[in-house]
CSV table of C-alpha atoms in Angstrom, one decimal:
chain,number,residue,atom,x,y,z
A,157,MET,CA,72.1,92.3,-10.7
A,158,ILE,CA,74.8,89.6,-11.1
A,159,SER,CA,77.1,90.2,-8.2
A,160,ARG,CA,78.9,86.8,-8.4
A,161,PHE,CA,81.9,88.1,-10.2
A,162,LEU,CA,82.6,91.2,-8.2
A,163,THR,CA,85.6,91.1,-5.8
A,164,GLU,CA,85.7,94.7,-4.7
A,165,VAL,CA,83.3,97.6,-4.3
A,166,ASN,CA,84.5,101.0,-3.2
A,167,THR,CA,82.1,103.8,-2.7
A,168,LYS,CA,82.5,107.3,-1.5
A,169,PHE,CA,79.7,109.8,-1.3
A,170,ASN,CA,78.3,112.7,0.5
A,171,PRO,CA,74.8,111.7,1.6
A,172,PHE,CA,73.6,115.3,1.7
A,173,SER,CA,74.0,115.7,-2.0
A,174,LYS,CA,71.4,114.7,-4.5
A,175,GLN,CA,74.1,113.0,-6.7
A,176,ALA,CA,74.8,110.4,-4.0
A,177,LYS,CA,71.6,108.6,-4.8
A,178,ALA,CA,73.0,106.2,-7.4
A,179,ALA,CA,76.0,105.2,-5.2
A,180,ARG,CA,73.8,104.6,-2.2
A,181,LEU,CA,71.3,102.6,-4.2
A,182,PHE,CA,74.1,100.5,-5.7
A,183,LEU,CA,75.0,99.3,-2.1
A,184,THR,CA,71.4,98.1,-1.6
A,185,PHE,CA,71.6,95.9,-4.7
A,186,LEU,CA,74.4,93.7,-3.2
A,187,PRO,CA,73.0,90.5,-1.6
A,188,PRO,CA,72.8,90.1,2.2
A,189,ASN,CA,75.7,87.7,2.2
A,190,ALA,CA,77.9,89.7,-0.1
A,191,ARG,CA,80.8,90.1,2.3
A,192,ALA,CA,80.7,86.4,3.1
A,193,THR,CA,81.0,85.4,-0.6
A,194,GLY,CA,84.2,87.4,-0.9
A,195,ILE,CA,83.2,90.8,-2.0
A,196,ASN,CA,85.3,93.5,-0.3
A,197,ILE,CA,83.0,96.4,0.3
A,198,GLN,CA,84.2,99.8,1.5
A,199,THR,CA,82.1,102.8,2.0
A,200,THR,CA,83.4,106.3,2.9
A,201,LEU,CA,81.0,109.0,3.9
A,202,LEU,CA,82.1,112.5,3.0
A,203,PRO,CA,81.3,115.4,5.4
A,204,ARG,CA,78.3,117.5,4.6
A,205,GLN,CA,80.0,120.6,3.1
A,206,SER,CA,82.2,118.6,0.8
A,207,THR,CA,81.6,119.0,-2.9
A,208,GLU,CA,83.7,116.0,-4.0
A,209,PRO,CA,81.8,113.9,-6.6
A,210,SER,CA,80.5,110.6,-5.4
A,211,MET,CA,82.6,107.7,-6.5
A,212,LEU,CA,81.9,104.0,-7.3
A,213,TYR,CA,84.9,101.7,-8.0
A,214,LEU,CA,84.3,98.1,-8.9
A,215,LYS,CA,86.7,95.2,-9.5
A,216,PHE,CA,85.8,92.0,-11.1
A,217,LYS,CA,87.2,88.5,-10.7
A,218,ASP,CA,89.0,88.6,-14.0
A,219,GLY,CA,90.8,91.8,-12.9
A,220,LYS,CA,88.7,94.3,-14.8
A,221,GLU,CA,88.3,97.6,-13.0
A,222,MET,CA,85.4,100.0,-13.4
A,223,ASN,CA,85.2,103.6,-12.3
A,224,ILE,CA,81.6,104.6,-12.6
A,225,ASP,CA,80.6,108.2,-12.8
A,226,CYS,CA,77.7,108.3,-10.3
A,227,GLU,CA,77.0,112.0,-10.9
A,228,LYS,CA,75.6,111.4,-14.4
A,229,MET,CA,74.4,107.8,-14.5
A,230,GLY,CA,71.3,106.6,-12.8
A,231,ILE,CA,71.1,103.3,-10.9
A,232,LYS,CA,69.5,101.5,-13.9
A,233,SER,CA,72.3,102.4,-16.3
A,234,ILE,CA,75.0,101.5,-13.7
A,235,ILE,CA,73.5,98.1,-13.2
A,236,GLU,CA,73.2,97.6,-17.0
A,237,GLU,CA,76.9,98.5,-17.3
A,238,VAL,CA,77.9,96.1,-14.5
A,239,ASP,CA,75.8,93.3,-15.8
A,240,ARG,CA,77.2,93.7,-19.3
A,241,HIS,CA,80.6,92.6,-18.1
A,242,SER,CA,79.2,90.1,-15.6
A,243,ARG,CA,77.3,88.3,-18.4
A,244,VAL,CA,80.5,87.8,-20.3
A,245,LEU,CA,82.2,86.3,-17.3
A,246,GLN,CA,79.1,84.1,-16.7
A,247,LYS,CA,79.2,82.8,-20.2
A,248,GLN,CA,82.9,81.9,-19.9
A,249,ALA,CA,82.3,80.2,-16.6
A,250,ASP,CA,79.4,78.2,-18.1
A,251,LEU,CA,81.6,77.1,-21.0
A,252,THR,CA,84.5,76.0,-18.8
A,253,ASP,CA,82.2,74.1,-16.5
A,254,SER,CA,80.6,71.9,-19.2
B,834,MET,CA,68.3,90.8,-7.0
B,835,PRO,CA,67.7,89.6,-3.5
B,836,PRO,CA,64.2,89.4,-2.2
B,837,ARG,CA,63.2,92.4,-0.2
B,838,LEU,CA,61.4,92.1,3.0
B,839,ARG,CA,58.9,94.7,4.0
B,840,CYS,CA,58.9,95.0,7.8
B,841,PRO,CA,56.3,96.8,9.8
B,842,ALA,CA,57.5,100.3,10.5
B,843,SER,CA,57.4,100.6,14.2
B,844,ALA,CA,57.2,97.7,16.6
B,845,SER,CA,56.0,99.9,19.4
B,846,LEU,CA,53.3,101.6,17.4
B,847,THR,CA,52.2,98.4,15.9
B,848,ALA,CA,51.9,96.9,19.3
B,849,SER,CA,49.9,99.8,20.6
B,850,ILE,CA,47.6,99.6,17.6
B,851,SER,CA,47.1,95.9,17.9
B,852,ARG,CA,46.3,96.4,21.5
B,853,SER,CA,43.7,99.0,20.7
B,854,ALA,CA,42.4,96.9,17.9
B,855,VAL,CA,41.9,93.9,20.2
B,856,SER,CA,40.1,96.1,22.8
B,857,SER,CA,37.8,97.5,20.1
B,858,ARG,CA,37.1,94.2,18.5
B,859,PRO,CA,34.0,93.3,20.6
B,860,ALA,CA,32.6,96.6,19.7
B,861,MET,CA,33.2,96.0,16.0
B,862,LEU,CA,31.6,92.6,16.3
B,863,ALA,CA,28.6,94.1,17.9
B,864,ILE,CA,28.3,96.6,15.0
B,865,ALA,CA,28.6,93.8,12.5
B,866,SER,CA,26.0,91.7,14.2
B,867,THR,CA,23.5,94.5,14.2
B,868,SER,CA,24.4,95.5,10.6
B,869,SER,CA,20.9,96.2,9.7
B,870,THR,CA,21.4,99.7,11.0
B,871,ARG,CA,24.2,100.4,8.6
B,872,SER,CA,22.9,101.4,5.2
B,873,TYR,CA,24.7,100.3,2.1
B,874,ALA,CA,23.7,101.7,-1.2
B,875,THR,CA,22.7,98.4,-2.6
B,876,SER,CA,20.3,97.6,0.2
B,877,LEU,CA,17.8,100.4,0.0
B,878,SER,CA,15.4,98.6,2.3
B,879,SER,CA,15.8,101.1,5.1
B,880,LYS,CA,12.9,103.4,4.8
B,881,SER,CA,14.1,106.0,7.2
B,882,SER,CA,16.9,107.3,4.9
B,883,LEU,CA,14.5,107.6,2.0
B,884,GLY,CA,12.1,109.8,3.8
B,885,GLY,CA,14.7,112.3,5.1
B,886,LEU,CA,16.5,112.6,1.7
B,887,ARG,CA,19.7,112.7,3.8
B,888,LEU,CA,22.3,110.0,3.9
B,889,PRO,CA,22.8,108.5,7.3
B,890,ASP,CA,26.0,109.3,9.1
B,891,ASP,CA,27.5,105.8,8.8
B,892,TYR,CA,26.7,105.5,5.1
B,893,VAL,CA,29.3,103.5,3.2
B,894,PRO,CA,29.4,104.2,-0.5
B,895,PRO,CA,29.6,101.0,-2.6
B,896,THR,CA,32.7,102.2,-4.5
B,897,LYS,CA,34.5,102.9,-1.2
B,898,PRO,CA,34.0,99.9,1.0
B,899,PRO,CA,35.8,99.8,4.3
B,900,THR,CA,39.4,98.7,3.8
B,901,ALA,CA,40.4,95.2,4.7
B,902,ARG,CA,44.0,96.0,5.4
B,903,PRO,CA,45.2,95.9,8.9
B,904,PRO,CA,45.5,99.4,10.3
B,905,GLU,CA,49.2,99.3,11.1
B,906,VAL,CA,50.2,98.9,7.4
B,907,ARG,CA,47.8,101.4,5.9
B,908,LYS,CA,49.6,104.3,4.3
B,909,ALA,CA,47.3,106.8,6.0
B,910,GLN,CA,48.1,105.3,9.4
B,911,LEU,CA,51.8,105.2,8.6
B,912,LEU,CA,51.8,108.8,7.7
B,913,ARG,CA,50.1,109.8,10.9
B,914,THR,CA,52.5,107.6,12.8
B,915,TYR,CA,55.5,109.3,11.2
B,916,THR,CA,54.2,112.9,11.7
B,917,SER,CA,53.5,112.3,15.3
B,918,LEU,CA,57.0,110.6,15.6
B,919,LEU,CA,58.6,113.7,14.0
B,920,ARG,CA,56.7,116.1,16.1
B,921,SER,CA,57.4,114.4,19.4
B,922,THR,CA,61.0,113.1,18.9
B,923,PRO,CA,63.8,115.6,19.4
B,924,LEU,CA,66.6,113.2,18.4
B,925,ILE,CA,66.4,111.0,15.3
B,926,LEU,CA,69.3,109.2,13.6
B,927,VAL,CA,68.9,108.0,10.0
B,928,PHE,CA,70.5,104.8,8.9
B,929,GLN,CA,70.7,103.2,5.5
B,930,HIS,CA,70.3,99.5,5.8
B,931,ASN,CA,71.5,97.3,2.9
B,932,ASN,CA,69.7,94.0,2.9
B,933,LEU,CA,69.8,93.0,6.5
B,934,THR,CA,68.1,89.8,7.3
B,935,ALA,CA,65.5,89.5,10.0
B,936,LEU,CA,67.9,87.5,12.2
B,937,GLU,CA,70.5,90.3,11.9
B,938,TRP,CA,67.9,93.0,12.9
B,939,ALA,CA,67.0,91.0,16.0
B,940,ALA,CA,70.7,90.7,16.9
B,941,VAL,CA,71.4,94.4,16.4
B,942,ARG,CA,68.3,95.4,18.4
B,943,ARG,CA,69.4,93.0,21.2
B,944,GLU,CA,72.9,94.5,21.4
B,945,LEU,CA,71.5,98.0,21.3
B,946,ARG,CA,69.1,97.2,24.2
B,947,LEU,CA,72.0,95.7,26.2
B,948,ALA,CA,74.2,98.7,25.7
B,949,LEU,CA,71.5,101.2,26.7
B,950,ALA,CA,70.5,99.2,29.7
B,951,ALA,CA,74.1,99.3,30.9
B,952,ILE,CA,74.1,103.1,31.2
B,953,SER,CA,70.6,103.6,32.6
B,954,SER,CA,71.2,103.4,36.3
B,955,ASN,CA,68.9,106.1,37.6
B,956,PRO,CA,65.1,106.2,36.8
B,957,ASP,CA,65.3,109.1,34.4
B,958,ASP,CA,67.8,107.3,32.2
B,959,ALA,CA,65.8,104.2,32.3
B,960,LEU,CA,62.7,106.1,31.1
B,961,VAL,CA,64.7,107.3,28.1
B,962,THR,CA,66.1,103.9,27.5
B,963,ALA,CA,62.7,102.3,27.4
B,964,ASP,CA,61.6,104.4,24.4
B,965,VAL,CA,64.7,104.2,22.2
B,966,LYS,CA,63.6,102.4,19.1
B,967,LEU,CA,65.4,101.3,15.9
B,968,GLN,CA,62.7,101.0,13.3
B,969,ILE,CA,62.6,100.6,9.5
B,970,ILE,CA,60.6,103.3,7.8
B,971,ARG,CA,58.9,103.6,4.4
B,972,THR,CA,61.1,106.2,2.9
B,973,ARG,CA,58.6,108.0,0.6
B,974,ILE,CA,55.9,108.2,3.3
B,975,PHE,CA,58.5,109.4,5.8
B,976,ASP,CA,59.5,112.1,3.3
B,977,VAL,CA,55.9,113.3,3.0
B,978,ALA,CA,55.6,113.3,6.8
B,979,LEU,CA,58.7,115.4,7.0
B,980,LYS,CA,57.1,117.9,4.6
B,981,ILE,CA,53.9,118.0,6.5
B,982,VAL,CA,55.7,118.6,9.8
B,983,GLU,CA,57.8,121.4,8.3
B,984,PHE,CA,55.3,123.3,6.1
B,985,PHE,CA,51.8,122.6,7.5
B,986,ASP,CA,50.6,124.6,10.4
B,987,PRO,CA,47.4,123.1,11.7
B,988,SER,CA,46.5,126.2,13.8
B,989,SER,CA,46.3,128.4,10.7
B,990,VAL,CA,43.5,126.4,9.0
B,991,ALA,CA,40.2,128.3,8.8
B,992,PRO,CA,37.1,126.5,10.0
B,993,VAL,CA,34.6,125.3,7.4
B,994,LYS,CA,31.2,127.1,7.5
B,995,SER,CA,29.1,124.9,5.3
B,996,GLY,CA,27.4,121.7,6.2
B,997,SER,CA,25.4,120.6,9.1
B,998,ASN,CA,28.3,121.0,11.5
B,999,LYS,CA,29.1,124.7,11.8
B,1000,ASN,CA,32.7,125.8,12.3
B,1001,ARG,CA,34.3,122.4,11.9
B,1002,VAL,CA,38.1,122.6,11.5
B,1003,TYR,CA,39.7,119.9,9.4
B,1004,ASN,CA,43.4,120.4,10.2
B,1005,HIS,CA,44.5,116.8,10.6
B,1006,ASP,CA,47.6,115.6,8.8
B,1007,LEU,CA,45.5,113.8,6.1
B,1008,SER,CA,43.3,116.8,5.4
B,1009,LYS,CA,43.0,118.7,2.2
B,1010,ALA,CA,44.6,121.7,3.9
B,1011,ALA,CA,47.7,119.7,4.7
B,1012,TYR,CA,47.9,118.4,1.1
B,1013,LYS,CA,47.6,121.9,-0.3
B,1014,ALA,CA,50.2,123.2,2.1
B,1015,ILE,CA,52.9,120.7,1.0
B,1016,LYS,CA,51.8,120.9,-2.7
B,1017,SER,CA,52.3,124.7,-2.8
B,1018,VAL,CA,55.7,124.4,-1.2
B,1019,SER,CA,57.0,121.7,-3.6
B,1020,GLU,CA,56.3,124.1,-6.5
B,1021,GLU,CA,58.9,126.5,-5.2
B,1022,PRO,CA,62.1,124.4,-4.9
B,1023,GLU,CA,64.4,127.4,-4.2
B,1024,LYS,CA,62.4,128.3,-1.0
B,1025,VAL,CA,62.6,124.7,0.3
B,1026,ALA,CA,66.4,124.4,0.1
B,1027,ASP,CA,67.1,126.5,3.3
B,1028,THR,CA,64.6,124.7,5.5
B,1029,ALA,CA,65.3,121.6,7.6
B,1030,TYR,CA,63.2,119.6,5.2
B,1031,GLY,CA,65.3,120.8,2.3
B,1032,GLN,CA,68.5,119.7,4.0
B,1033,LEU,CA,67.1,116.4,5.1
B,1034,SER,CA,65.4,115.4,1.9
B,1035,PRO,CA,68.5,114.2,0.0
B,1036,LEU,CA,68.9,111.6,2.7
B,1037,MET,CA,65.5,110.1,2.0
B,1038,VAL,CA,66.8,107.7,-0.6
B,1039,GLY,CA,66.7,103.9,-0.6
B,1040,PRO,CA,66.0,101.6,2.4
B,1041,LEU,CA,66.1,103.6,5.6
B,1042,ALA,CA,65.8,102.9,9.3
B,1043,VAL,CA,65.6,105.5,12.1
B,1044,LEU,CA,66.8,105.4,15.6
B,1045,THR,CA,64.6,107.6,17.8
B,1046,PHE,CA,65.3,108.9,21.2
B,1047,PRO,CA,62.6,110.5,23.4
B,1048,ALA,CA,65.0,113.1,24.8
B,1049,VAL,CA,68.3,114.6,23.8
B,1050,SER,CA,70.6,112.6,26.0
B,1051,PRO,CA,74.2,112.5,24.8
B,1052,ALA,CA,75.0,109.6,27.1
B,1053,HIS,CA,72.4,107.4,25.4
B,1054,LEU,CA,73.4,108.7,22.0
B,1055,ALA,CA,77.0,107.8,22.7
B,1056,ALA,CA,76.0,104.3,23.8
B,1057,ALA,CA,74.0,103.8,20.6
B,1058,LEU,CA,76.7,105.2,18.4
B,1059,SER,CA,79.3,102.9,20.0
B,1060,ILE,CA,77.2,99.9,19.0
B,1061,LEU,CA,75.8,101.0,15.6
B,1062,ALA,CA,78.6,103.1,14.2
B,1063,PRO,CA,81.7,102.6,16.4
B,1064,GLN,CA,84.7,104.9,15.8
B,1065,ALA,CA,87.9,104.2,17.7
B,1066,PRO,CA,88.8,107.0,20.0
B,1067,ALA,CA,85.5,108.6,20.9
B,1068,PHE,CA,83.0,105.8,20.5
B,1069,PRO,CA,84.8,102.5,20.8
B,1070,ALA,CA,83.0,99.3,20.3
B,1071,PRO,CA,82.4,97.4,23.5
B,1072,SER,CA,85.2,95.0,24.5
B,1073,ARG,CA,85.0,91.3,23.7
B,1074,LYS,CA,85.0,90.5,27.4
B,1075,LYS,CA,82.2,92.8,28.3
B,1076,SER,CA,79.8,91.9,25.6
B,1077,PRO,CA,80.7,88.8,23.7
B,1078,GLY,CA,77.4,88.9,21.9
B,1079,TYR,CA,78.5,91.9,20.0
B,1080,TYR,CA,81.3,89.9,18.3
B,1081,ASP,CA,78.8,87.4,17.1
B,1082,PRO,CA,79.2,87.0,13.3
B,1083,THR,CA,75.5,87.9,12.8
B,1084,VAL,CA,75.9,91.2,14.6
B,1085,GLN,CA,79.1,92.0,12.9
B,1086,ASN,CA,77.6,91.2,9.5
B,1087,ALA,CA,74.6,93.4,10.3
B,1088,LEU,CA,76.7,96.3,11.4
B,1089,GLN,CA,78.8,96.3,8.2
B,1090,LYS,CA,75.5,96.7,6.3
B,1091,LEU,CA,74.1,99.5,8.5
B,1092,LEU,CA,75.3,103.0,7.5
B,1093,LEU,CA,74.7,106.1,9.6
B,1094,VAL,CA,74.0,108.8,7.1
B,1095,GLY,CA,72.7,111.7,9.2
B,1096,GLY,CA,70.5,112.9,12.0
B,1097,ARG,CA,68.0,115.4,13.1
B,1098,ILE,CA,68.5,116.9,16.5
B,1099,GLU,CA,66.0,119.4,17.9
B,1100,GLY,CA,64.9,120.4,14.4
B,1101,LYS,CA,68.4,120.9,13.1
B,1102,VAL,CA,70.1,118.6,10.6
B,1103,PHE,CA,73.5,117.1,11.4
B,1104,ASP,CA,75.8,114.9,9.4
B,1105,VAL,CA,77.7,112.0,10.8
B,1106,ASP,CA,80.4,114.2,12.4
B,1107,GLY,CA,77.8,116.5,13.9
B,1108,VAL,CA,76.0,113.6,15.4
B,1109,ARG,CA,79.2,112.3,16.9
B,1110,TRP,CA,79.9,115.8,18.3
B,1111,VAL,CA,76.5,115.8,20.0
B,1112,GLY,CA,77.2,112.3,21.4
B,1113,GLY,CA,80.6,113.5,22.7
B,1114,ILE,CA,79.1,116.2,25.0
B,1115,GLU,CA,80.2,114.9,28.4
B,1116,GLY,CA,77.8,114.9,31.2
B,1117,GLY,CA,74.8,115.6,29.0
B,1118,LEU,CA,72.7,118.7,28.9
B,1119,ASP,CA,73.0,119.3,32.6
B,1120,SER,CA,76.7,119.8,32.3
B,1121,LEU,CA,76.2,122.2,29.4
B,1122,ARG,CA,73.7,124.1,31.6
B,1123,ALA,CA,76.1,124.2,34.5
B,1124,GLN,CA,78.8,125.5,32.2
B,1125,LEU,CA,76.4,128.3,31.0
B,1126,VAL,CA,75.5,129.2,34.6
B,1127,TYR,CA,79.1,129.3,35.6
B,1128,LEU,CA,79.9,131.5,32.5
B,1129,LEU,CA,77.1,133.9,33.4
B,1130,GLN,CA,78.0,134.0,37.1
B,1131,SER,CA,81.7,134.6,36.4
B,1132,ALA,CA,80.7,137.3,33.8
B,1133,GLY,CA,78.6,138.9,36.5
B,1134,LEU,CA,81.4,138.8,39.0
B,1135,GLY,CA,83.7,140.4,36.4
B,1136,LEU,CA,81.1,143.0,35.7
B,1137,THR,CA,80.6,143.9,39.4
B,1138,SER,CA,84.3,144.0,40.0
B,1139,ALA,CA,84.8,146.2,36.9
B,1140,LEU,CA,82.0,148.6,38.0
B,1141,GLU,CA,83.2,148.5,41.6
B,1142,GLY,CA,86.8,149.1,40.4
B,1143,ALA,CA,86.1,152.7,39.2
B,1144,SER,CA,84.4,153.8,42.4
B,1145,LYS,CA,87.0,152.0,44.4
B,1146,SER,CA,89.9,153.6,42.7
B,1147,LEU,CA,88.1,157.0,43.0
B,1148,TRP,CA,87.6,156.4,46.7
B,1149,LEU,CA,91.3,155.3,47.0
B,1150,THR,CA,92.5,158.5,45.2
B,1151,MET,CA,90.2,160.7,47.2
B,1152,GLU,CA,91.3,158.9,50.4
B,1153,SER,CA,94.9,159.3,49.6
B,1154,ARG,CA,94.4,162.9,48.6
B,1155,ARG,CA,92.6,163.5,51.9
B,1156,SER,CA,95.4,161.9,53.8
B,1157,VAL,CA,97.9,164.0,51.9
B,1158,LEU,CA,95.8,167.2,52.6
B,1159,GLU,CA,95.6,166.2,56.2
B,1160,GLU,CA,99.4,165.7,56.3
B,1161,GLU,CA,99.8,169.1,54.7
B,1162,SER,CA,97.4,170.9,57.0
B,1163,LYS,CA,98.8,169.4,60.2
B,1164,PRO,CA,102.2,171.0,59.9
B,1165,ALA,CA,100.5,174.2,58.8
B,1166,GLU,CA,98.3,174.1,61.9
B,1167,ALA,CA,101.3,173.2,63.9
B,1168,ALA,CA,103.1,176.1,62.4
B,1169,ALA,CA,100.1,178.4,62.8
B,1170,GLU,CA,99.5,177.5,66.4
B,1171,PRO,CA,102.8,178.8,67.7
B,1172,ASP,CA,102.2,182.0,65.6
B,1173,GLY,CA,98.9,182.5,67.4
B,1174,GLU,CA,100.5,181.9,70.7
B,1175,LYS,CA,103.1,184.5,69.9
B,1176,LYS,CA,100.4,186.9,68.8
B,1177,GLU,CA,98.5,186.4,72.0
């Protein structure tokens, strides 16, 4: 996953629900030095009885915000979605560099 | 995607295995040097096995050669490790770790050890502290181990009659019986949902680490929580003056990536708040027991006083009645006596 262009990751999930899987796995795809490279990561754990849907909110360097529905999407499609925008930003960055 | 490091599951168990492996190595070498006794299928030179029409006990089929993997990373060994861990450990905390580096793991374990050492003053506490381990687990194998511990009862396995060994019982965790037990359960998902495994299984996702305590000791749990998942009022992080190492950027980075997701305490499943509640029991189990004893004693006192009260009040009324009667009879006697005198 291209995580260079992310500035903010907010997740909220109840680990005792099956639907939290995608949100939890998304956190594992961030690199070890993600916080040092300027990504603001916040995780909120919901209590066990709560039925609130799990939430994943992303913000990119160009200001685009993404609210991803973790209940329906699997981790693969989430990453696809994030990479689709990241590749656009990468292309722009490459063009401005050269 | 960052590279993923596979770390050995349990430092302690790995150490114990390697110790035993070292001790058994001379024996293994001895077997290897006298390998003419071992019969491979390709070397049919041994005449003794031909005559008896029975394969020797140490026969190694050519399609299943002995594994070359070290024992501590074999899946079978891991599964046995995990089942024994689950059976013997009353208090397990489950953490999700998001790409911690090896350096960060070392730093976290160091801080944890220091914090636990600070509270273990008497020998009992020190015993608990010695066996508190933070270890990375293979999630899927741990999941299977949880199933085996929950649904497989080794004592219910019937002995096998056939074969040369009569009445052999194959009820180990890698046995066919264990496999069948967990297979039959996974076909009925609605039954599983109420069990401890059903509650814990949604946690078994992604990279996990478990913190295991050999005894339910709220003091140790509180110390571990204040390091690994600090929360301001109840479990404050150690002060900068007391443990400067905790504010090392390596440790702080690591703690941001460690996520406490739940726990299993004496067979029951707790979420983060439940774990904190257990950690907040002051004075440990002994104080709980003392509270219970006090409760029972005071209840007994109340009961005896309540039971006593009825008879006491009865006695009091009877006594007062008697005194009243006596009072009444005295003047009557006093009045009767002069009458009698008059009569006489």
